[in-house]
Every structure is written in C-alpha cells, then in structure tokens.
Coordinates of C-alpha atoms and ligand atoms in Angstrom, one line a residue:
M10 CA 157.7 116.1 139.3
L11 CA 154.1 116.1 140.5
K12 CA 154.9 116.4 144.1
G13 CA 152.3 118.5 145.9
K14 CA 149.8 118.1 143.1
N15 CA 146.4 116.5 143.8
I16 CA 144.9 114.4 141.0
V17 CA 141.5 112.9 141.2
V18 CA 141.1 110.0 138.8
G19 CA 137.6 109.0 138.0
V20 CA 137.2 105.5 136.7
T21 CA 134.0 104.5 134.9
G22 CA 132.7 101.2 133.7
G23 CA 134.4 100.1 130.5
V24 CA 136.8 97.3 129.6
A25 CA 139.6 99.9 129.5
A26 CA 139.2 100.4 133.2
Y27 CA 142.2 98.1 133.7
K28 CA 144.3 100.6 131.9
A29 CA 143.5 103.1 134.7
C30 CA 145.7 101.0 137.0
D31 CA 148.6 101.8 134.8
I32 CA 147.7 105.5 134.6
V33 CA 147.3 105.7 138.4
S34 CA 150.5 103.9 139.0
R35 CA 152.5 106.2 136.7
L36 CA 151.0 109.3 138.1
K37 CA 151.8 108.0 141.6
K38 CA 155.4 107.4 140.6
L39 CA 155.6 111.0 139.4
G40 CA 154.9 112.0 142.9
A41 CA 151.2 113.0 142.7
E42 CA 148.8 112.6 145.5
I43 CA 146.0 110.5 143.9
N44 CA 142.4 109.9 144.9
V45 CA 140.4 107.4 142.8
I46 CA 136.7 107.7 142.5
M47 CA 135.0 104.7 140.8
T48 CA 131.5 104.3 139.5
H49 CA 129.7 101.1 140.5
S50 CA 130.0 99.8 136.9
A51 CA 133.8 100.3 137.1
T52 CA 134.0 98.0 140.1
E53 CA 132.6 95.2 137.8
F54 CA 135.9 95.5 135.8
V55 CA 138.5 96.3 138.5
Q56 CA 138.6 95.8 142.2
P57 CA 138.8 99.0 144.2
Q58 CA 141.5 97.4 146.3
T59 CA 143.9 97.6 143.3
F60 CA 143.6 101.4 143.2
Q61 CA 143.7 101.5 147.0
A62 CA 147.0 99.7 147.0
L63 CA 148.4 101.8 144.1
T64 CA 147.4 105.1 145.6
Q65 CA 147.6 104.3 149.3
N66 CA 144.4 106.2 149.7
P67 CA 140.9 104.9 150.2
V68 CA 138.8 104.5 147.0
T69 CA 135.5 106.3 146.9
I70 CA 132.6 104.6 145.2
D71 CA 129.3 105.4 146.8
M72 CA 128.1 108.6 148.2
F73 CA 126.0 107.1 151.0
E74 CA 127.6 103.8 151.8
T75 CA 130.6 105.5 153.5
P76 CA 129.3 108.8 154.9
R77 CA 132.7 109.5 156.4
Y78 CA 134.1 110.0 152.9
W79 CA 131.2 111.8 151.3
E80 CA 130.8 114.3 154.0
I81 CA 134.5 115.1 154.2
E82 CA 135.8 114.0 150.8
H83 CA 133.1 114.8 148.3
I84 CA 133.6 118.5 148.4
S85 CA 137.1 118.5 149.6
L86 CA 138.3 116.2 146.9
A87 CA 136.6 118.4 144.4
Q88 CA 138.2 121.5 145.8
K89 CA 141.8 120.3 146.4
A90 CA 142.1 118.6 142.9
D91 CA 144.6 120.3 140.6
V92 CA 143.4 118.0 137.8
L93 CA 140.4 115.8 137.5
L94 CA 141.0 113.0 135.0
V95 CA 138.2 110.7 133.9
A96 CA 139.8 107.6 132.3
P97 CA 138.1 105.7 130.8
A98 CA 135.2 108.0 130.3
T99 CA 132.0 106.3 129.2
A100 CA 129.2 107.9 127.2
N101 CA 127.2 107.8 130.4
I102 CA 129.5 110.0 132.5
I103 CA 130.0 112.4 129.5
G104 CA 126.2 112.6 129.1
K105 CA 125.7 113.2 132.8
V106 CA 128.2 116.0 133.1
A107 CA 127.0 117.6 129.9
N108 CA 123.5 117.7 131.2
G109 CA 124.1 118.7 134.8
I110 CA 123.2 115.3 136.3
A111 CA 125.0 114.7 139.6
D112 CA 123.8 111.4 141.0
D113 CA 126.9 109.6 142.1
M114 CA 130.2 110.4 143.7
L115 CA 132.1 110.9 140.5
S116 CA 129.5 113.2 138.7
T117 CA 128.9 115.1 142.0
T118 CA 132.7 115.7 142.5
I119 CA 133.1 116.8 138.9
M120 CA 130.2 119.2 139.3
A121 CA 131.6 120.6 142.5
S122 CA 135.1 121.1 141.2
T123 CA 136.7 124.2 139.6
A124 CA 139.7 122.1 138.6
K125 CA 140.5 121.4 135.0
V126 CA 138.5 118.3 134.0
V127 CA 139.9 115.9 131.3
F128 CA 138.0 113.1 129.8
A129 CA 139.6 110.2 128.0
P130 CA 136.7 108.6 126.3
A131 CA 136.6 104.9 125.5
M132 CA 133.6 103.1 124.1
N133 CA 132.2 101.3 121.1
T134 CA 132.8 103.1 117.8
K135 CA 129.1 103.6 117.0
M136 CA 128.4 104.8 120.4
Y137 CA 131.3 107.3 120.2
Q138 CA 130.1 108.5 116.8
N139 CA 126.5 108.8 118.0
V140 CA 125.3 112.3 117.5
I141 CA 124.1 112.7 121.1
V142 CA 127.5 111.7 122.4
Q143 CA 129.2 114.0 120.0
E144 CA 126.9 116.9 120.9
N145 CA 127.6 116.3 124.6
I146 CA 131.4 116.3 123.9
K147 CA 131.0 119.5 121.8
K148 CA 129.0 121.2 124.6
L149 CA 131.6 120.2 127.2
K150 CA 134.5 121.4 125.1
A151 CA 132.8 124.7 124.6
L152 CA 132.5 125.0 128.3
G153 CA 136.2 124.4 128.8
Y154 CA 136.3 120.7 129.6
S155 CA 139.2 118.9 127.8
F156 CA 139.1 115.7 125.9
I157 CA 141.8 113.3 124.8
N158 CA 140.5 111.8 121.6
P159 CA 140.3 108.0 121.6
D160 CA 142.4 106.0 119.2
S161 CA 141.2 103.9 116.3
G162 CA 141.8 100.1 116.4
R163 CA 140.3 96.8 117.4
L164 CA 137.8 97.3 120.3
A165 CA 137.0 94.8 123.0
C166 CA 133.6 94.1 121.3
G167 CA 135.4 93.1 118.1
D168 CA 134.6 96.2 116.1
I169 CA 137.3 98.1 114.4
G170 CA 137.2 101.9 114.6
E171 CA 137.4 104.9 116.8
G172 CA 136.8 104.4 120.5
K173 CA 139.9 102.8 122.0
L174 CA 141.2 104.5 125.0
C175 CA 144.2 106.5 123.8
E176 CA 147.8 105.6 124.7
V177 CA 148.5 105.9 128.4
E178 CA 151.5 108.0 127.5
K179 CA 149.3 110.6 125.9
I180 CA 147.1 110.7 129.0
I181 CA 150.1 111.2 131.3
D182 CA 151.5 114.0 129.0
T183 CA 148.1 115.8 129.1
V184 CA 147.9 115.6 132.8
L185 CA 151.5 116.8 133.2
A186 CA 150.8 119.7 130.8
I187 CA 147.8 120.8 132.8
A188 CA 149.2 120.2 136.3
L189 CA 152.6 121.8 135.4
P190 CA 152.0 124.3 132.6
K191 CA 155.2 125.5 131.1
Q192 CA 155.8 129.1 132.1
D193 CA 157.8 130.0 129.0
L194 CA 155.7 133.0 128.1
Q195 CA 156.0 134.7 131.5
D196 CA 156.3 138.5 131.1
K197 CA 155.3 138.4 127.5
N198 CA 152.3 140.4 126.2
L199 CA 150.4 138.5 123.6
L200 CA 147.5 139.7 121.5
V201 CA 145.3 137.3 119.6
T202 CA 142.4 138.1 117.4
A203 CA 139.6 135.5 116.9
G204 CA 136.3 134.8 115.3
P205 CA 134.5 136.5 112.4
T206 CA 133.7 140.1 111.7
V207 CA 130.2 141.2 110.9
E208 CA 129.5 143.9 108.3
T209 CA 126.2 145.7 108.4
I210 CA 123.9 145.9 105.5
D211 CA 121.0 147.5 107.3
P212 CA 119.8 147.5 111.0
V213 CA 118.6 143.9 110.7
R214 CA 121.0 142.4 108.2
F215 CA 124.7 141.7 108.0
I216 CA 127.3 139.6 106.2
T217 CA 129.8 137.5 108.1
N218 CA 131.7 134.2 107.7
H219 CA 131.9 130.7 109.2
S220 CA 134.7 131.4 111.7
S221 CA 133.8 129.9 115.1
G222 CA 136.7 131.6 117.0
K223 CA 137.8 128.2 118.5
M224 CA 141.4 128.4 117.2
G225 CA 141.9 131.9 118.5
Y226 CA 140.4 131.1 121.9
A227 CA 142.5 128.0 122.1
I228 CA 145.6 130.2 121.5
A229 CA 144.5 132.6 124.2
E230 CA 144.0 129.8 126.6
A231 CA 147.3 128.1 125.9
A232 CA 149.3 131.4 126.1
Q233 CA 147.6 132.4 129.3
S234 CA 148.4 129.0 130.9
R235 CA 152.0 129.5 129.9
G236 CA 152.2 132.8 131.7
A237 CA 151.5 135.3 129.0
K238 CA 149.5 138.4 129.6
V239 CA 146.9 137.8 126.9
T240 CA 144.6 140.3 125.1
L241 CA 141.9 138.6 123.1
I242 CA 140.2 140.8 120.5
S243 CA 137.2 138.8 119.4
G244 CA 134.4 139.1 116.9
P245 CA 131.0 137.6 117.9
T246 CA 131.3 133.9 118.9
N247 CA 129.4 131.5 121.1
L248 CA 132.5 130.7 123.2
H249 CA 133.3 131.4 126.8
P250 CA 136.6 133.4 127.0
P251 CA 139.4 131.6 128.9
K252 CA 139.8 132.7 132.5
G253 CA 142.5 135.4 133.1
V254 CA 142.4 136.8 129.6
D255 CA 141.5 140.5 128.8
V256 CA 138.7 140.4 126.2
I257 CA 137.8 143.1 123.8
S258 CA 134.6 142.4 121.9
T259 CA 134.4 143.7 118.4
T260 CA 132.0 143.6 115.5
S261 CA 133.1 144.9 112.1
A262 CA 136.5 144.8 110.5
L263 CA 136.9 148.6 111.1
N264 CA 136.0 148.1 114.7
M265 CA 138.6 145.2 115.0
Y266 CA 141.1 147.4 113.2
D267 CA 140.7 150.2 115.9
A268 CA 141.0 147.7 118.7
V269 CA 144.1 146.1 117.3
M270 CA 145.8 149.4 116.5
G271 CA 145.0 150.6 120.0
H272 CA 146.9 147.7 121.5
Y273 CA 149.6 146.4 119.2
Q274 CA 152.4 148.6 120.4
Q275 CA 152.8 147.0 123.8
Q276 CA 152.7 143.5 122.5
D277 CA 155.6 141.0 122.1
I278 CA 153.6 138.6 120.0
I279 CA 150.6 139.2 117.8
I280 CA 148.6 136.3 116.4
K281 CA 145.9 137.2 113.9
S282 CA 143.6 134.2 113.7
A283 CA 140.4 136.2 113.1
A284 CA 138.6 135.8 109.8
V285 CA 138.4 139.5 108.8
A286 CA 136.0 140.4 106.0
D287 CA 137.9 141.9 103.1
Y288 CA 134.9 144.0 102.1
R289 CA 132.0 145.9 103.7
P290 CA 128.9 147.3 102.2
E291 CA 129.7 150.8 101.0
N292 CA 126.6 152.5 102.2
P293 CA 124.9 150.6 105.0
S294 CA 121.3 151.7 105.3
D295 CA 120.0 153.4 108.5
I296 CA 116.6 151.9 107.8
K297 CA 115.5 148.4 106.9
V298 CA 115.9 147.8 103.2
K299 CA 112.6 146.8 101.7
K300 CA 112.4 144.1 99.0
Q301 CA 111.6 145.0 95.5
D302 CA 111.1 143.2 92.2
G303 CA 114.2 142.1 90.4
T304 CA 117.7 141.7 91.8
L305 CA 119.5 143.5 94.5
S306 CA 123.0 145.0 94.2
I307 CA 125.1 146.0 97.1
N308 CA 128.3 147.9 96.5
F309 CA 131.2 146.7 98.6
V310 CA 134.4 148.5 99.4
R311 CA 137.7 147.1 100.7
N312 CA 138.3 146.9 104.5
P313 CA 141.8 147.7 105.7
D314 CA 144.0 144.7 105.9
I315 CA 144.9 144.8 109.6
L316 CA 147.6 142.2 109.4
M317 CA 149.3 143.9 106.4
E318 CA 149.3 147.2 108.2
L319 CA 150.8 145.6 111.3
G320 CA 153.5 144.1 109.0
T321 CA 154.5 147.6 108.0
K322 CA 154.3 149.1 111.5
K323 CA 155.8 146.4 113.6
T324 CA 159.0 147.0 115.5
N325 CA 160.0 144.1 117.8
Q326 CA 156.7 142.2 117.7
I327 CA 156.6 138.7 116.4
L328 CA 153.7 138.7 113.9
V329 CA 151.8 135.6 113.0
G330 CA 149.0 135.3 110.4
F331 CA 146.6 132.6 109.3
A332 CA 145.8 131.4 105.8
A333 CA 142.7 129.4 105.4
E334 CA 142.6 128.1 101.9
T335 CA 140.8 125.5 99.8
N336 CA 143.5 125.1 97.1
N337 CA 147.2 125.8 96.5
L338 CA 147.7 126.0 100.2
M339 CA 151.4 126.3 100.5
E340 CA 151.8 128.7 97.6
Y341 CA 149.1 131.1 98.8
A342 CA 150.3 130.9 102.4
T343 CA 153.9 131.6 101.5
G344 CA 152.7 134.5 99.4
K345 CA 150.9 136.0 102.3
L346 CA 153.8 135.5 104.7
V347 CA 156.0 137.5 102.3
K348 CA 153.5 140.2 101.3
K349 CA 152.3 140.9 104.9
N350 CA 155.9 140.8 106.3
L351 CA 155.0 138.0 108.8
D352 CA 157.3 135.9 111.0
L353 CA 155.1 132.9 110.8
I354 CA 152.0 131.8 108.9
V355 CA 149.6 129.1 110.0
A356 CA 148.1 127.5 106.9
N357 CA 145.2 125.2 106.8
D358 CA 143.2 123.6 104.1
V359 CA 139.7 124.1 105.2
T360 CA 138.4 121.3 103.0
E361 CA 140.4 118.7 104.9
N362 CA 138.4 116.4 107.2
G363 CA 139.1 117.5 110.8
A364 CA 140.3 121.0 109.9
G365 CA 138.8 124.4 109.5
F366 CA 135.8 126.3 110.5
G367 CA 133.8 125.1 113.5
A368 CA 135.8 121.9 114.0
D369 CA 137.2 121.1 117.4
T370 CA 140.4 119.8 115.7
N371 CA 142.6 121.2 113.1
I372 CA 145.5 120.2 110.7
V373 CA 147.9 123.0 110.0
H374 CA 151.2 123.7 108.3
L375 CA 153.6 126.3 109.9
I376 CA 155.8 128.2 107.5
D377 CA 158.5 130.6 108.9
R378 CA 160.4 133.4 107.2
Q379 CA 163.3 131.0 106.3
G380 CA 160.8 128.8 104.5
N381 CA 160.9 126.0 107.1
Q382 CA 157.7 124.0 107.0
T383 CA 156.2 122.0 109.8
K384 CA 153.1 120.0 109.5
I385 CA 151.0 119.5 112.6
E386 CA 148.8 116.4 112.2
K387 CA 145.1 116.4 113.3
A388 CA 144.9 117.4 116.9
S389 CA 142.6 119.4 119.2
K390 CA 142.8 123.1 118.6
L391 CA 144.3 123.5 122.1
E392 CA 147.2 121.1 121.2
I393 CA 147.7 122.9 117.9
A394 CA 147.7 126.2 119.9
H395 CA 150.5 124.9 122.1
K396 CA 152.5 123.8 119.1
I397 CA 152.1 127.2 117.4
L398 CA 153.4 128.8 120.6
D399 CA 156.3 126.3 120.8
K400 CA 157.3 127.3 117.2
I401 CA 157.0 131.0 117.9
L402 CA 159.4 130.6 120.8
Q403 CA 161.9 128.9 118.5
L404 CA 161.8 131.6 115.8
K405 CA 165.1 133.3 115.1
Ligands
LIG150 N1 143.5 139.7 107.8 C1 143.4 141.0 108.4 N2 142.7 141.9 107.8 C2 141.9 141.7 106.7 C3 142.0 140.5 106.1 C4 142.7 139.5 106.7 O1 144.1 141.2 109.4 N3 141.2 142.7 106.3 C5 144.3 138.7 108.4 C6 143.6 137.5 109.0 O2 143.4 137.7 110.4 C7 144.6 136.4 108.8 C8 145.2 136.7 107.4 O3 145.1 138.1 107.4 O4 145.6 136.3 109.7 C9 144.5 136.1 106.3 O5 144.8 136.9 105.2 P1 144.1 136.7 103.8 O6 144.4 135.3 103.4 O7 144.6 137.8 103.0 O8 142.6 136.8 104.1 P2 141.6 136.3 103.0 O9 140.4 137.1 103.2 O10 141.4 134.8 103.2 O11 142.3 136.7 101.6 P3 142.3 136.1 100.2 O12 141.0 136.4 99.6 O13 143.4 136.9 99.5 O14 142.7 134.6 100.2

C-alpha cells in the first residue's frame, strides 16, 4: 500500500516513545521505506537498535557523531520524505519548530523539509494546556503543519486528562491519508468561499465579523489534495492559502458577490463557508467621519444573498451552504437548506466548546435534501472538511 513512499518518523523523549515502535512496525508492514530520527531524550526511553531492526535502516540521532549520515542524510532525508511524522511529539520539539530553532537532527530535518509534517503530541495535561504550547500549536497549524490531537485518559505521571498519545490506528490512518490522498475529486471544479466580509463605514472604519476563514481554507486544502481544481474566494484572513489553489481575494459582500458570479458557472461543486455580512452601510463616507456629541446612527441596507441567488441560478452544480447558529440549530439550518435550494447544509452551534469562529476544531451536523442528518463529532477542521467532501460525493 505504501510501497515507494518514504516516511521519516521523528521520535522524541516521552514515555509514549515505546508506541512509536508499533507505529513504525505497522508502517513498515504497509510497505513504506522508513527512516527514524530520534532525539537524545528519546534514546532514554527506547533503544535505537529497536527501530533499526524494525526499519532495516540506520537510526539517526546526532548531527555530528556520525558525519556520514548528516552530510548525506540530513538534507536527503528531508527532501525524499513524503511524510514526516513526529510521534510522540514533546512540547520541546513543537516549541523548537514553531520558533525556527534547528539544533539537532530532527529539528534540522523538519526545517529543511517541504514534506507534510504531522505532529502527534503526547505530554502531561497541564503542559499540553499551557498557553505557550497552545500558541505554538496554533502558529504551526496556521503555517500548514498538521496535528493529531492527543486523547484524554490516565497519563504516565498519574494525572488524568488530555495529553495521551492518540490511538496508533488514528496515526496510521492520518499518515495513509497524507501519503495516499484519495483522488476522488479528480477533474472536478470546486469553488469555496471563506472568511469574513468587510463593509466600509468611512476610509478608516469598517464592520466585519469573527470568521477566521479556517473552515473554508481546510475545505480548499482537502479538495485540492483529492484532485479537485479549487478556486478559493476569500475575504481578509490571516491564513496562508493552501498550495495549488487559485485564490481570489475579496473585501465586501458586493465584491465577493461579483467574484462568485464570475466563476460559478464552470463549477461542479460550490461550498459557501464565508460569513457574508447581511447588511452594509447605505452611504459610506469618502472622508473620515468626525465624532460629535450624542449618538451616531448609520443606515444599513441589505447585501445580496449570494447563496440564495446561486440556488436559483444553479444547473448541475452541487450547492453547499453553512449555518452558524447559537440556538434552534437544526430548525434554522433546515429552513436555510430549503429556502436557498441547497443540496447540503453544514450546521454548527457556535456556542459549543470546540466549534465555531477561530477554533481549530469544529463540531458539525450535515443535513441533505432528503433530511438525512449526520453529526460529525469534534475533529480538526481538515478532518471535518474531508468528511464534508465524502458526504458531497455520496449525495444523490
Ligand atoms: N450567505 C451568502 N450571502 C449572504 C449571506 C449569507 O452567500 N449575503 C451564505 C453564507 O456563505 C452561508 C449561508 O449563506 O453559506 C449562511 O446563511 P445565513 O444563515 O442566511 O446567513 P446569516 O447571516 O447567518 O443569516 P441569519 O441572520 O438569517 O441567520
């Protein structure tokens, strides 16, 4: 299955390092060529010989101890890797990579690689929840690094909570999905909108909303990896667009409307995850509005409903909308599915922990035209994106 694929497995120093033996053994059985890089701390938990025997390749630990490897292997391992998996990943390696520190073989290889890097963190709960660790994870995710969230349970230190290395099965599935992306969207044109819109009040002020664009960008990334030709129409965000995707940057709802209308006809699938402002100031001022005593009133007028208009215009396109609600989720979402003539609606309760604006995870319900409902439990936005695409491909 993984024949011809090169996987570099980075093992860092945590009790869960022993589980890396199982991971490596399973990947090897799937036919991958595996090179293990251990940190010095990892060797306190597992002997390098174990990985050497499992992979039938030398294990790299130190950059300088074995110049033969580092001269040849350090860059070549980084370059030939299809996937670079770090399992278990300590707070230390996450912190180093997030801050550009390359001071050992593993961090240097990660830094020199253009392969997809996946971290499977494992550490004490408090350490995992530490804001610095979480900020580092957030930063890396925004830069395109993947994370497999740790499980909750009893940890080696006796604490109970988040931080346990996730199931080996899940790690293998993630590596498989990256190394062998399904190509079930080959030859499909897919348009996704993402992020907020901004509506001008005057040259220095605007109104917008909390949309981060993460869900739409994750959909663009997932679809692109599955072979689709992706057009991403995005309001202003702080995200890096996925590689290989055509990006059209927009600002206001009217601006996004024009971009969507200019591109919808050639699409097979349209997914509208953008948070489009329903209203815009009626008369934006050309000059800065000066403050005055008393209150300020701004008159707002309705923006066009882009999705609703696509619902009336669509021919063969599969049309997918989003409903972000705080209450009566299923009722409101179903109402929008019908009113806007959609094929599928992705509904989420933005008040739920782990869902909604800015979060790296989401919890969603998918509702199709037949009224079938599927709940997708809390998962990364990329995993949710893949599940939405799976569902789209099953629509009748
Ligand atoms: N949408 C759009 N154009 C708009 C408003 C919304 O295309 N002017 C799309 C969004 O991209 C999303 C879906 O419609 O896919 C959300 O619709 P809706 O719930 O109507 O947006 P809300 O502003 O949340 O509406 P409401 O106040 O009715 O809940």
